Amino acid sequence: MPGEHLTEVRIGIYATPDDAARITEECGAVLRESGVAHELSLTGPERTPAGRDMAISEVYDELPEQWRLQHPAADPGSRHIHEISIGLVTAHPETTPIRDALTRVICPDPEHSSPCPIPWSSSSEEAGKQRYGHLLRR
């Protein structure tokens, strides 16, 4: 469709495997509700996502430190860095509200005064057709 473009949203989280799976599923629900063509994937600890040069542990290396500062004496248990990658086909004005809805899965109240229980970071950029071009054919 004219006016549509590919965007990739990346959300790094420092979470347990169960929390990572839950957050990924909730992001999927947001995407299904939006009705946009999308692809959603979860990359686990110490992995290097396709087409990238750095392992996610290097990209989001500040997240475990954020958790340790909030829980100085606690054992992180099974927490590791995970990345949720989302390829979207949207008209440009639709991208920001969808990205905001996805990050609200992790942080429902962006104005809260304390750190989020699950440290996270997000970014978005124009996505290449090599990875997500198949979404344009739907």
PDB file of C-alpha atoms in Angstrom, residues 8-13 59-60 62-63 83-84 86 99-100 102-104 106 119-125:
ATOM      1  CA  GLU A   8      11.731  -2.362  13.475  1.00  0.00           C
ATOM      2  CA  VAL A   9      11.088  -1.805  17.169  1.00  0.00           C
ATOM      3  CA  ARG A  10      13.582  -3.412  19.551  1.00  0.00           C
ATOM      4  CA  ILE A  11      12.923  -3.796  23.249  1.00  0.00           C
ATOM      5  CA  GLY A  12      15.700  -5.033  25.504  1.00  0.00           C
ATOM      6  CA  ILE A  13      14.692  -6.397  28.897  1.00  0.00           C
ATOM      7  CA  VAL A  59      23.744  -3.918  23.235  1.00  0.00           C
ATOM      8  CA  TYR A  60      21.840  -3.770  26.531  1.00  0.00           C
ATOM      9  CA  GLU A  62      23.362  -1.326  31.195  1.00  0.00           C
ATOM     10  CA  LEU A  63      20.195  -3.271  32.096  1.00  0.00           C
ATOM     11  CA  GLU A  83      15.445  -8.718  23.096  1.00  0.00           C
ATOM     12  CA  ILE A  84      11.983  -8.510  21.596  1.00  0.00           C
ATOM     13  CA  ILE A  86       9.131  -6.374  16.076  1.00  0.00           C
ATOM     14  CA  ARG A  99       5.622   1.738  19.695  1.00  0.00           C
ATOM     15  CA  ASP A 100       4.258   3.554  22.755  1.00  0.00           C
ATOM     16  CA  LEU A 102       4.361  -1.825  23.143  1.00  0.00           C
ATOM     17  CA  THR A 103       6.547  -0.104  25.741  1.00  0.00           C
ATOM     18  CA  ARG A 104       3.517   0.358  28.034  1.00  0.00           C
ATOM     19  CA  ILE A 106       6.553  -3.186  30.340  1.00  0.00           C
ATOM     20  CA  PRO A 119      14.772  -2.823  33.465  1.00  0.00           C
ATOM     21  CA  TRP A 120      14.202  -2.156  29.775  1.00  0.00           C
ATOM     22  CA  SER A 121      15.323  -0.066  26.845  1.00  0.00           C
ATOM     23  CA  SER A 122      13.756   0.438  23.427  1.00  0.00           C
ATOM     24  CA  SER A 123      14.647   1.790  20.035  1.00  0.00           C
ATOM     25  CA  SER A 124      13.092   1.913  16.598  1.00  0.00           C
ATOM     26  CA  GLU A 125      14.400   2.494  13.126  1.00  0.00           C
TER      27      GLU A 125
END
